[in-house]
Amino acid sequence: MVCGKIIPASTVTIEIDPATKRMIRKGVAHELDPAAASAVEEALRLMEQVGGTVTLVTMGFNEITIGVRTALAMGATSAVHIFDDALAGSDTLATAKALAAAIGKKPFDLIICGTESSDSYSGIVPGQIARLLGVPPVTFANEMSVEGNTLTVKRQSESGYDVVEADLPALVTVTSGINEPRYPQLKGIMAAKRKEIVQYTAADLGLAAGDVGEAGAREKVLEVGRPAQREAGEVVEDDGDGGKRIAGFLAEAKVL
């Protein structure tokens, strides 16, 4: 299973709805999140090595189908699209509940997610999914392999990497540098049109109105604004004592 987000295309200027304080997603071009593309690519490589299938699981409104088709054209076997107006305004926990419920409908060995999506950068949802499904989360993978029932990951750290093992089933988040996602070829694009996309509503997943959407959100955006304008810097003209003045400025800022 791959959990992937379909986000506004990189060519779109992101705007915030002043009424809802949410990103405007309707009416703009969409694409498969680059972080999700890396997760799909890693899943496809594992499938080619050890067999199995790859299913993309995503949530969003109808316009995101183009991103779903991209994953299918890359080689994913099938897709699950959670699509319901009742889910609009869901916070990270409600999103994780929906994704976990969809994933849990069928047996799985491994869930692969991007470390964080490229539009909101929360990085919270994968850990919540793992908790809801009762599987170990292994994060920040920049290399991974599966042998038998064991997942082995090189986990990126500040000083290099740690080697981590976990029994399957498990959830792993991958860094953007783990691979170079393949481009869909014409054959894959044509084949994607015939692949199955299963759609679920919140009710299909056993989620009540109070569990998801605006009503179920425990996180709320209270205010959206621009950062404070930076103050003008100090211009130092070198009249022979420029170095001394810069050193004095840095000493005053306590960086020397």
Coordinates of N, CA and C in Angstrom, one line a residue:
M1 N 0.8 -1.2 0.0 CA 0.0 0.0 0.0 C 0.9 1.3 0.0
V2 N 0.5 2.2 -0.8 CA 1.2 3.5 -0.7 C 0.1 4.6 -0.4
C3 N 0.4 5.4 0.6 CA -0.5 6.5 0.9 C 0.2 7.7 0.3
G4 N -0.6 8.3 -0.7 CA 0.0 9.5 -1.4 C -1.0 10.6 -1.5
K5 N -0.6 11.8 -1.5 CA -1.4 12.9 -1.6 C -1.4 13.5 -3.0
I6 N -2.5 14.0 -3.5 CA -2.5 14.7 -4.8 C -2.6 16.2 -4.4
I7 N -1.7 17.0 -4.9 CA -1.6 18.4 -4.4 C -1.7 19.4 -5.6
P8 N -2.0 20.7 -5.3 CA -2.0 21.6 -6.4 C -0.6 21.6 -7.2
A9 N -0.7 21.7 -8.5 CA 0.5 21.5 -9.3 C 1.6 22.6 -8.9
S10 N 2.8 22.3 -9.2 CA 3.9 23.2 -8.9 C 3.8 24.6 -9.6
T11 N 3.0 24.6 -10.7 CA 2.8 25.8 -11.5 C 1.7 26.7 -10.9
V12 N 1.0 26.2 -9.9 CA -0.1 27.0 -9.3 C 0.4 27.8 -8.1
T13 N 0.0 29.1 -8.1 CA 0.3 30.0 -7.0 C -0.7 29.6 -5.9
I14 N -0.2 29.2 -4.7 CA -1.1 28.8 -3.6 C -1.8 30.0 -3.0
E15 N -3.1 29.8 -2.9 CA -3.9 30.9 -2.2 C -4.7 30.3 -1.1
I16 N -4.9 31.1 -0.1 CA -5.7 30.7 1.1 C -7.1 31.3 1.1
D17 N -8.1 30.5 1.3 CA -9.5 31.1 1.4 C -9.6 31.8 2.7
P18 N -9.9 33.1 2.6 CA -9.9 33.9 3.9 C -11.1 33.5 4.8
A19 N -12.1 32.9 4.2 CA -13.3 32.4 5.0 C -13.0 31.2 5.8
T20 N -12.4 30.2 5.1 CA -12.2 28.9 5.7 C -10.8 28.8 6.3
K21 N -9.9 29.7 5.8 CA -8.5 29.6 6.2 C -7.8 28.3 5.7
R22 N -8.4 27.7 4.7 CA -7.8 26.5 4.1 C -7.3 26.8 2.7
M23 N -6.3 26.0 2.3 CA -5.8 26.2 0.9 C -6.8 26.0 -0.1
I24 N -6.9 26.8 -1.1 CA -7.8 26.7 -2.2 C -7.4 25.6 -3.1
R25 N -8.1 24.5 -3.2 CA -7.7 23.3 -4.0 C -8.6 23.1 -5.2
K26 N -9.8 23.6 -5.1 CA -10.7 23.4 -6.2 C -10.5 24.4 -7.3
G27 N -10.6 23.9 -8.6 CA -10.5 24.8 -9.7 C -9.0 25.1 -10.1
V28 N -8.1 24.3 -9.5 CA -6.7 24.5 -9.9 C -6.1 23.1 -10.4
A29 N -5.0 23.2 -11.2 CA -4.4 22.0 -11.7 C -3.8 21.2 -10.5
H30 N -3.8 19.9 -10.6 CA -3.3 19.0 -9.6 C -2.2 18.1 -10.2
E31 N -1.4 17.5 -9.3 CA -0.5 16.5 -9.7 C -0.2 15.6 -8.5
L32 N 0.4 14.4 -8.8 CA 0.8 13.6 -7.7 C 2.0 14.2 -7.0
D33 N 1.8 14.3 -5.6 CA 2.9 15.0 -4.8 C 4.2 14.3 -5.1
P34 N 5.3 15.1 -5.3 CA 6.6 14.4 -5.5 C 7.0 13.5 -4.4
A35 N 6.6 13.8 -3.2 CA 6.9 12.9 -2.1 C 6.2 11.6 -2.3
A36 N 4.9 11.6 -2.7 CA 4.2 10.4 -3.0 C 4.7 9.7 -4.2
A37 N 5.2 10.4 -5.2 CA 5.8 9.7 -6.3 C 7.0 8.9 -5.9
S38 N 7.8 9.4 -5.0 CA 9.0 8.6 -4.5 C 8.5 7.4 -3.7
A39 N 7.4 7.5 -3.0 CA 6.8 6.3 -2.3 C 6.3 5.3 -3.3
V40 N 5.6 5.8 -4.3 CA 5.2 4.8 -5.3 C 6.3 4.1 -6.0
E41 N 7.4 4.9 -6.4 CA 8.5 4.4 -7.0 C 9.2 3.3 -6.2
E42 N 9.3 3.5 -4.9 CA 9.9 2.6 -4.0 C 9.1 1.3 -3.9
A43 N 7.8 1.5 -3.8 CA 6.9 0.3 -3.8 C 7.0 -0.5 -5.1
L44 N 7.1 0.2 -6.2 CA 7.2 -0.5 -7.5 C 8.5 -1.3 -7.6
R45 N 9.6 -0.7 -7.0 CA 10.9 -1.5 -7.1 C 10.8 -2.7 -6.2
L46 N 10.1 -2.6 -5.0 CA 10.0 -3.8 -4.2 C 9.1 -4.8 -4.8
M47 N 8.0 -4.4 -5.5 CA 7.2 -5.3 -6.2 C 7.9 -6.1 -7.3
E48 N 8.8 -5.3 -8.0 CA 9.6 -6.0 -9.0 C 10.6 -7.0 -8.5
Q49 N 11.0 -6.7 -7.2 CA 12.0 -7.6 -6.6 C 11.4 -8.8 -5.9
V50 N 10.3 -8.6 -5.2 CA 9.7 -9.7 -4.3 C 8.3 -10.1 -4.7
G51 N 7.7 -9.4 -5.7 CA 6.4 -9.7 -6.1 C 5.3 -8.9 -5.3
G52 N 4.1 -9.3 -5.5 CA 3.0 -8.6 -4.8 C 2.3 -7.6 -5.7
T53 N 1.6 -6.7 -5.1 CA 0.9 -5.6 -5.8 C 1.1 -4.3 -5.1
V54 N 0.8 -3.2 -5.8 CA 0.9 -1.9 -5.2 C -0.4 -1.2 -5.4
T55 N -1.0 -0.7 -4.3 CA -2.2 0.0 -4.3 C -2.0 1.4 -3.8
L56 N -2.4 2.4 -4.5 CA -2.3 3.8 -4.0 C -3.6 4.1 -3.3
V57 N -3.4 4.7 -2.1 CA -4.6 5.1 -1.3 C -4.5 6.6 -1.1
T58 N -5.6 7.3 -1.5 CA -5.5 8.8 -1.4 C -6.9 9.3 -1.0
M59 N -6.9 10.6 -0.6 CA -8.2 11.2 -0.2 C -8.3 12.6 -0.8
G60 N -9.5 12.9 -1.3 CA -9.6 14.3 -1.9 C -10.8 14.3 -2.8
F61 N -11.0 15.5 -3.4 CA -12.2 15.6 -4.3 C -11.9 15.1 -5.7
N62 N -12.9 15.3 -6.6 CA -12.9 14.6 -7.9 C -11.7 15.0 -8.8
E63 N -11.2 16.3 -8.6 CA -10.2 16.8 -9.5 C -8.8 16.0 -9.3
I64 N -8.7 15.3 -8.2 CA -7.4 14.7 -8.0 C -7.2 13.4 -8.8
T65 N -8.2 13.0 -9.6 CA -8.1 11.8 -10.3 C -6.9 11.8 -11.2
I66 N -6.5 12.9 -11.7 CA -5.3 13.0 -12.6 C -4.1 12.5 -11.9
G67 N -3.9 12.8 -10.6 CA -2.8 12.4 -9.9 C -2.8 10.9 -9.6
V68 N -4.1 10.4 -9.4 CA -4.2 8.9 -9.2 C -3.8 8.2 -10.5
R69 N -4.2 8.7 -11.6 CA -3.9 8.1 -12.9 C -2.4 8.1 -13.1
T70 N -1.7 9.1 -12.6 CA -0.2 9.2 -12.8 C 0.4 8.0 -12.0
A71 N 0.0 7.7 -10.8 CA 0.5 6.6 -10.0 C 0.2 5.3 -10.8
L72 N -1.0 5.2 -11.3 CA -1.3 3.9 -12.0 C -0.5 3.8 -13.3
A73 N -0.2 4.9 -14.0 CA 0.6 4.9 -15.2 C 2.0 4.6 -14.9
M74 N 2.5 4.9 -13.7 CA 3.8 4.5 -13.3 C 3.9 3.0 -13.1
G75 N 2.8 2.4 -12.8 CA 2.8 0.9 -12.6 C 2.1 0.4 -11.4
A76 N 1.5 1.3 -10.6 CA 0.7 0.8 -9.5 C -0.4 -0.1 -10.0
T77 N -0.8 -1.1 -9.2 CA -1.7 -2.1 -9.7 C -3.2 -1.5 -9.6
S78 N -3.5 -0.8 -8.6 CA -4.9 -0.3 -8.4 C -4.8 0.9 -7.5
A79 N -6.0 1.5 -7.3 CA -6.0 2.7 -6.4 C -7.3 2.7 -5.6
V80 N -7.2 3.4 -4.4 CA -8.4 3.6 -3.6 C -8.5 5.1 -3.4
H81 N -9.7 5.7 -3.8 CA -9.9 7.1 -3.7 C -11.0 7.4 -2.7
I82 N -10.7 8.0 -1.6 CA -11.7 8.3 -0.6 C -12.2 9.7 -1.0
F83 N -13.5 9.8 -1.3 CA -14.1 11.0 -1.9 C -15.4 11.2 -1.3
D84 N -15.5 12.3 -0.5 CA -16.8 12.6 0.2 C -16.7 14.0 0.7
D85 N -17.8 14.8 0.4 CA -17.8 16.2 0.8 C -17.7 16.3 2.4
A86 N -18.2 15.3 3.0 CA -18.2 15.3 4.5 C -16.8 15.3 5.1
L87 N -15.8 15.0 4.2 CA -14.4 14.9 4.7 C -13.7 16.3 4.6
A88 N -14.3 17.3 3.9 CA -13.7 18.6 3.7 C -13.5 19.2 5.1
G89 N -12.2 19.7 5.2 CA -11.9 20.4 6.5 C -11.3 19.4 7.5
S90 N -11.1 18.2 7.1 CA -10.5 17.2 8.0 C -9.1 17.6 8.5
D91 N -8.8 17.4 9.7 CA -7.4 17.7 10.2 C -6.6 16.4 10.0
T92 N -5.4 16.4 10.5 CA -4.5 15.3 10.2 C -5.0 14.0 10.8
L93 N -5.6 14.1 12.0 CA -6.1 12.9 12.7 C -7.3 12.3 11.9
A94 N -8.2 13.1 11.5 CA -9.3 12.6 10.7 C -8.9 12.0 9.4
T95 N -7.9 12.7 8.8 CA -7.3 12.1 7.5 C -6.7 10.8 7.8
A96 N -6.0 10.7 8.9 CA -5.4 9.4 9.2 C -6.4 8.3 9.5
K97 N -7.5 8.7 10.1 CA -8.6 7.7 10.4 C -9.2 7.2 9.1
A98 N -9.4 8.1 8.1 CA -10.0 7.7 6.9 C -9.0 6.8 6.1
L99 N -7.8 7.2 6.0 CA -6.8 6.4 5.3 C -6.6 5.0 5.9
A100 N -6.5 5.0 7.3 CA -6.3 3.7 8.0 C -7.5 2.8 7.8
A101 N -8.7 3.4 7.8 CA -9.9 2.5 7.6 C -9.9 1.9 6.2
A102 N -9.5 2.7 5.2 CA -9.5 2.2 3.8 C -8.4 1.1 3.7
I103 N -7.2 1.4 4.3 CA -6.1 0.4 4.2 C -6.5 -0.9 4.9
G104 N -7.2 -0.8 6.0 CA -7.6 -1.9 6.8 C -8.7 -2.8 6.2
K105 N -9.2 -2.4 5.1 CA -10.3 -3.2 4.5 C -9.7 -4.5 3.8
K106 N -8.4 -4.5 3.5 CA -7.8 -5.7 2.9 C -6.5 -6.0 3.7
P107 N -6.0 -7.2 3.6 CA -4.7 -7.5 4.2 C -3.6 -6.8 3.5
F108 N -2.6 -6.4 4.2 CA -1.4 -5.7 3.6 C -0.1 -6.2 4.4
D109 N 1.0 -6.0 3.7 CA 2.3 -6.3 4.3 C 3.0 -5.0 4.7
L110 N 2.9 -4.0 3.8 CA 3.8 -2.8 4.0 C 3.0 -1.6 3.5
I111 N 3.1 -0.5 4.3 CA 2.5 0.8 3.9 C 3.7 1.7 3.7
I112 N 3.8 2.4 2.5 CA 4.9 3.3 2.3 C 4.3 4.7 2.1
C113 N 4.8 5.7 2.8 CA 4.4 7.1 2.7 C 5.6 8.0 2.5
G114 N 5.3 9.1 1.9 CA 6.4 10.2 1.9 C 6.5 10.7 3.3
T115 N 7.7 11.2 3.6 CA 7.9 11.7 5.0 C 6.9 12.8 5.3
E116 N 6.7 13.7 4.4 CA 5.7 14.7 4.6 C 5.2 15.2 3.2
S117 N 4.0 15.7 3.1 CA 3.5 16.2 1.8 C 4.2 17.5 1.5
S118 N 4.2 17.8 0.2 CA 4.9 19.0 -0.3 C 4.0 20.3 -0.3
D119 N 2.8 20.2 0.3 CA 1.9 21.4 0.4 C 1.8 21.8 1.8
S120 N 1.5 20.9 2.7 CA 1.3 21.3 4.1 C 2.5 21.0 5.0
Y121 N 3.3 20.0 4.7 CA 4.5 19.7 5.4 C 4.3 19.4 6.9
S122 N 3.1 18.8 7.2 CA 2.9 18.4 8.6 C 3.7 17.2 9.1
G123 N 3.8 16.2 8.2 CA 4.5 15.0 8.6 C 4.0 14.2 9.7
I124 N 2.7 14.4 10.1 CA 2.1 13.8 11.2 C 1.3 12.5 10.8
V125 N 0.7 12.6 9.7 CA -0.3 11.6 9.3 C 0.3 10.1 9.3
P126 N 1.5 9.9 8.7 CA 2.0 8.5 8.7 C 2.0 7.9 10.1
G127 N 2.5 8.6 11.1 CA 2.6 8.1 12.4 C 1.2 7.8 13.0
Q128 N 0.3 8.6 12.7 CA -1.1 8.4 13.1 C -1.7 7.1 12.5
I129 N -1.5 6.9 11.2 CA -2.0 5.7 10.5 C -1.4 4.5 11.2
A130 N -0.1 4.5 11.4 CA 0.6 3.4 12.0 C 0.0 3.0 13.4
R131 N -0.3 4.1 14.2 CA -0.9 3.9 15.5 C -2.3 3.3 15.4
L132 N -3.1 3.8 14.4 CA -4.5 3.3 14.3 C -4.5 1.9 13.8
L133 N -3.5 1.5 13.0 CA -3.5 0.1 12.4 C -2.7 -0.8 13.3
G134 N -2.0 -0.3 14.3 CA -1.2 -1.1 15.2 C 0.0 -1.8 14.6
V135 N 0.7 -1.0 13.7 CA 1.9 -1.5 13.1 C 3.0 -0.6 13.4
P136 N 4.3 -1.1 13.4 CA 5.4 -0.2 13.8 C 5.7 0.8 12.7
P137 N 6.0 2.1 13.0 CA 6.4 3.1 12.0 C 7.9 3.2 11.9
V138 N 8.4 3.1 10.8 CA 9.9 3.3 10.6 C 10.0 4.5 9.7
T139 N 10.7 5.6 10.1 CA 10.6 6.8 9.4 C 12.0 7.2 8.8
F140 N 11.9 8.2 7.9 CA 13.1 8.8 7.2 C 14.0 7.8 6.5
A141 N 13.4 6.8 5.8 CA 14.1 5.8 5.1 C 14.8 6.4 3.9
N142 N 16.1 6.3 3.7 CA 16.7 6.6 2.4 C 17.2 5.4 1.7
E143 N 16.9 4.2 2.2 CA 17.2 3.0 1.5 C 16.4 1.9 2.3
M144 N 15.8 1.0 1.6 CA 15.0 -0.1 2.2 C 15.0 -1.3 1.4
S145 N 14.8 -2.4 2.1 CA 14.7 -3.7 1.5 C 13.8 -4.6 2.3
V146 N 13.3 -5.7 1.6 CA 12.4 -6.6 2.3 C 12.9 -8.0 2.0
E147 N 13.1 -8.8 3.1 CA 13.5 -10.2 2.9 C 12.7 -11.0 3.8
G148 N 11.9 -11.9 3.2 CA 11.0 -12.7 4.1 C 10.0 -11.8 4.7
N149 N 10.0 -11.9 6.1 CA 9.0 -11.1 6.8 C 9.7 -9.9 7.5
T150 N 10.9 -9.6 7.0 CA 11.7 -8.5 7.7 C 11.9 -7.3 6.8
L151 N 11.6 -6.1 7.3 CA 11.9 -4.9 6.6 C 13.2 -4.3 7.2
T152 N 14.1 -4.0 6.3 CA 15.4 -3.4 6.7 C 15.5 -2.0 6.1
V153 N 15.8 -1.0 6.9 CA 15.8 0.4 6.5 C 17.1 1.1 6.9
K154 N 17.6 1.9 6.0 CA 18.7 2.8 6.4 C 18.0 4.1 6.7
R155 N 17.9 4.4 8.0 CA 17.2 5.6 8.5 C 18.1 6.8 8.6
Q156 N 17.8 7.8 7.8 CA 18.6 9.1 7.7 C 18.6 9.7 9.1
S157 N 19.9 10.1 9.5 CA 20.0 10.8 10.8 C 20.9 12.0 10.6
E158 N 21.1 12.8 11.6 CA 21.9 14.0 11.4 C 23.4 13.7 11.2
S159 N 23.8 12.5 11.7 CA 25.2 12.1 11.6 C 25.5 11.1 10.5
G160 N 24.4 10.6 9.8 CA 24.6 9.6 8.8 C 23.3 8.8 8.6
Y161 N 23.4 7.5 9.0 CA 22.2 6.8 9.0 C 22.2 5.7 10.1
D162 N 21.1 5.2 10.5 CA 20.9 4.1 11.4 C 20.3 2.9 10.6
V163 N 20.7 1.7 10.9 CA 20.0 0.6 10.2 C 18.9 0.1 11.2
V164 N 17.7 0.0 10.7 CA 16.6 -0.4 11.5 C 15.9 -1.5 10.9
E165 N 15.5 -2.5 11.7 CA 14.7 -3.7 11.2 C 13.3 -3.7 11.9
A166 N 12.4 -4.2 11.1 CA 11.0 -4.3 11.7 C 10.3 -5.5 11.0
D167 N 9.5 -6.2 11.8 CA 8.7 -7.3 11.2 C 7.6 -6.7 10.5
L168 N 7.2 -7.4 9.4 CA 6.0 -7.0 8.6 C 4.7 -7.5 9.3
P169 N 3.6 -6.9 9.3 CA 3.4 -5.6 8.5 C 3.9 -4.4 9.3
A170 N 4.3 -3.4 8.5 CA 4.9 -2.2 9.1 C 4.5 -1.0 8.1
L171 N 4.8 0.2 8.6 CA 4.7 1.4 7.9 C 6.1 2.1 7.8
V172 N 6.4 2.6 6.6 CA 7.7 3.2 6.5 C 7.5 4.6 5.7
T173 N 8.2 5.6 6.2 CA 8.2 6.9 5.4 C 9.5 7.0 4.7
V174 N 9.5 7.5 3.5 CA 10.7 7.6 2.7 C 11.1 9.0 2.4
T175 N 12.3 9.3 2.4 CA 12.8 10.7 2.1 C 12.7 10.9 0.6
S176 N 12.8 12.2 0.2 CA 12.7 12.5 -1.2 C 13.9 12.0 -2.0
G177 N 15.0 11.8 -1.3 CA 16.3 11.4 -2.0 C 16.4 9.9 -2.1
I178 N 15.4 9.1 -1.7 CA 15.5 7.6 -1.8 C 15.6 7.1 -3.2
N179 N 15.0 7.8 -4.1 CA 15.1 7.3 -5.5 C 14.7 8.5 -6.5
E180 N 14.8 8.2 -7.8 CA 14.3 9.1 -8.8 C 13.1 8.5 -9.4
P181 N 11.9 9.0 -9.1 CA 10.7 8.4 -9.7 C 10.7 8.3 -11.2
R182 N 10.2 7.2 -11.7 CA 10.1 7.0 -13.1 C 9.0 7.8 -13.8
Y183 N 9.2 8.2 -15.0 CA 8.2 8.9 -15.8 C 7.2 7.9 -16.4
P184 N 5.9 8.1 -16.3 CA 5.0 7.2 -17.0 C 5.3 7.2 -18.5
Q185 N 5.3 6.0 -19.0 CA 5.5 5.8 -20.5 C 4.1 5.6 -21.1
L186 N 4.0 5.8 -22.5 CA 2.8 5.7 -23.2 C 2.0 4.4 -22.9
K187 N 2.8 3.3 -22.8 CA 2.1 2.0 -22.5 C 1.5 2.0 -21.2
G188 N 2.2 2.6 -20.2 CA 1.6 2.7 -18.8 C 0.4 3.6 -18.8
I189 N 0.5 4.7 -19.5 CA -0.6 5.7 -19.5 C -1.9 5.0 -20.1
M190 N -1.7 4.3 -21.2 CA -2.9 3.6 -21.8 C -3.4 2.5 -20.8
A191 N -2.5 1.8 -20.2 CA -2.9 0.7 -19.3 C -3.6 1.3 -18.0
A192 N -3.2 2.5 -17.6 CA -3.8 3.1 -16.4 C -5.3 3.3 -16.6
K193 N -5.7 3.5 -17.8 CA -7.2 3.8 -18.1 C -8.0 2.6 -17.8
R194 N -7.4 1.4 -17.7 CA -8.2 0.2 -17.5 C -8.1 -0.3 -16.1
K195 N -7.3 0.4 -15.3 CA -7.0 -0.1 -13.9 C -8.1 0.4 -12.9
E196 N -8.3 -0.4 -11.9 CA -9.4 -0.2 -11.0 C -9.1 1.0 -10.0
I197 N -10.1 1.9 -9.9 CA -10.0 2.9 -8.8 C -11.3 2.7 -7.9
V198 N -11.1 2.2 -6.8 CA -12.2 2.0 -5.8 C -12.5 3.2 -5.1
Q199 N -13.7 3.6 -5.0 CA -14.1 4.9 -4.3 C -14.8 4.5 -3.0
Y200 N -14.4 5.2 -1.9 CA -15.1 5.0 -0.6 C -15.6 6.4 -0.1
T201 N -16.7 6.3 0.5 CA -17.2 7.5 1.2 C -16.9 7.3 2.7
A202 N -17.1 8.4 3.5 CA -16.9 8.2 5.0 C -17.7 7.1 5.5
A203 N -19.0 7.0 5.1 CA -19.9 6.0 5.6 C -19.3 4.6 5.3
D204 N -18.8 4.4 4.0 CA -18.2 3.1 3.6 C -17.1 2.7 4.6
L205 N -16.5 3.7 5.2 CA -15.3 3.4 6.1 C -15.7 3.3 7.5
G206 N -17.0 3.5 7.8 CA -17.5 3.4 9.2 C -17.2 4.6 10.0
L207 N -17.0 5.8 9.3 CA -16.7 7.0 10.0 C -18.0 7.9 10.1
A208 N -18.3 8.3 11.3 CA -19.4 9.1 11.5 C -19.1 10.6 11.2
A209 N -20.1 11.4 11.0 CA -19.9 12.8 10.7 C -19.0 13.5 11.7
G210 N -19.1 13.1 13.0 CA -18.3 13.8 14.0 C -16.9 13.4 14.1
D211 N -16.5 12.3 13.3 CA -15.2 11.8 13.3 C -14.3 12.5 12.3
V212 N -14.9 13.1 11.3 CA -14.1 13.7 10.2 C -14.7 15.1 9.8
G213 N -14.0 15.7 8.8 CA -14.4 17.0 8.4 C -14.3 18.1 9.4
E214 N -14.9 19.2 9.1 CA -14.8 20.4 10.0 C -15.3 20.0 11.4
A215 N -16.4 19.2 11.5 CA -17.0 18.9 12.8 C -16.0 18.0 13.7
G216 N -15.2 17.2 13.0 CA -14.4 16.3 13.8 C -13.0 16.8 14.0
A217 N -12.7 18.0 13.4 CA -11.3 18.5 13.5 C -11.0 19.0 14.9
R218 N -9.8 18.5 15.4 CA -9.3 19.0 16.7 C -8.3 20.1 16.5
E219 N -7.8 20.2 15.3 CA -6.9 21.3 15.0 C -7.7 22.3 14.1
K220 N -7.5 23.6 14.5 CA -8.1 24.7 13.7 C -7.1 25.8 13.4
V221 N -7.1 26.3 12.2 CA -6.3 27.4 11.9 C -7.0 28.7 12.3
L222 N -6.4 29.4 13.3 CA -7.0 30.6 13.8 C -6.8 31.8 13.0
E223 N -5.6 31.9 12.4 CA -5.3 33.1 11.7 C -4.2 32.8 10.6
V224 N -4.4 33.5 9.5 CA -3.4 33.4 8.4 C -2.9 34.8 8.1
G225 N -1.6 35.0 8.0 CA -1.1 36.3 7.7 C 0.3 36.2 7.2
R226 N 0.7 37.4 6.7 CA 2.1 37.4 6.2 C 3.1 37.6 7.3
P227 N 4.3 37.1 7.2 CA 5.3 37.3 8.2 C 5.6 38.8 8.3
A228 N 6.1 39.2 9.5 CA 6.4 40.6 9.7 C 7.6 41.0 8.8
Q229 N 7.4 42.2 8.2 CA 8.5 42.7 7.3 C 9.8 42.9 8.0
R230 N 10.8 42.4 7.4 CA 12.2 42.5 8.0 C 12.6 44.0 8.0
E231 N 13.3 44.3 9.1 CA 13.8 45.7 9.1 C 15.0 45.8 8.2
A232 N 15.2 47.0 7.7 CA 16.3 47.3 6.8 C 17.7 47.0 7.5
G233 N 18.6 46.4 6.8 CA 19.9 46.2 7.4 C 20.8 47.4 7.5
E234 N 21.9 47.3 8.1 CA 22.9 48.4 8.2 C 23.9 48.3 7.1
V235 N 24.1 49.4 6.4 CA 25.1 49.4 5.3 C 26.4 49.9 5.8
V236 N 27.4 49.1 5.7 CA 28.7 49.6 6.1 C 29.6 49.9 4.9
E237 N 30.0 51.2 4.8 CA 30.8 51.6 3.7 C 32.3 51.7 4.3
D238 N 33.2 51.1 3.5 CA 34.5 50.9 4.0 C 35.3 52.2 3.7
D239 N 35.6 52.9 4.8 CA 36.4 54.1 4.7 C 37.8 53.8 5.4
G240 N 38.1 52.6 5.4 CA 39.4 52.2 6.0 C 39.2 51.4 7.3
D241 N 38.0 51.6 7.9 CA 37.7 50.9 9.1 C 36.5 50.0 9.0
G242 N 36.2 49.5 7.7 CA 35.0 48.7 7.5 C 35.1 47.4 8.2
G243 N 36.3 46.7 8.2 CA 36.4 45.5 8.9 C 36.2 45.6 10.4
K244 N 36.7 46.7 11.0 CA 36.5 46.9 12.4 C 35.0 47.1 12.8
R245 N 34.3 47.8 11.9 CA 32.9 48.1 12.2 C 32.1 46.9 12.0
I246 N 32.4 46.0 11.0 CA 31.7 44.7 10.9 C 31.9 43.8 12.1
A247 N 33.2 43.8 12.5 CA 33.5 43.0 13.7 C 32.7 43.5 14.9
G248 N 32.6 44.8 15.0 CA 31.9 45.4 16.2 C 30.4 45.0 16.1
F249 N 29.9 45.1 14.9 CA 28.5 44.7 14.7 C 28.2 43.3 15.0
L250 N 29.1 42.4 14.6 CA 28.9 41.0 14.9 C 29.0 40.7 16.4
A251 N 30.0 41.4 17.0 CA 30.2 41.2 18.5 C 28.9 41.7 19.2
E252 N 28.3 42.8 18.7 CA 27.1 43.3 19.4 C 26.0 42.3 19.2
A253 N 25.9 41.6 18.1 CA 24.9 40.6 17.8 C 25.2 39.3 18.5
K254 N 26.4 39.2 19.2 CA 26.8 38.1 19.9 C 27.0 36.8 19.0
V255 N 27.5 37.1 17.8 CA 27.8 36.0 16.9 C 29.3 35.8 16.8
L256 N 30.1 36.6 17.5 CA 31.5 36.5 17.6 C 32.0 36.3 19.0

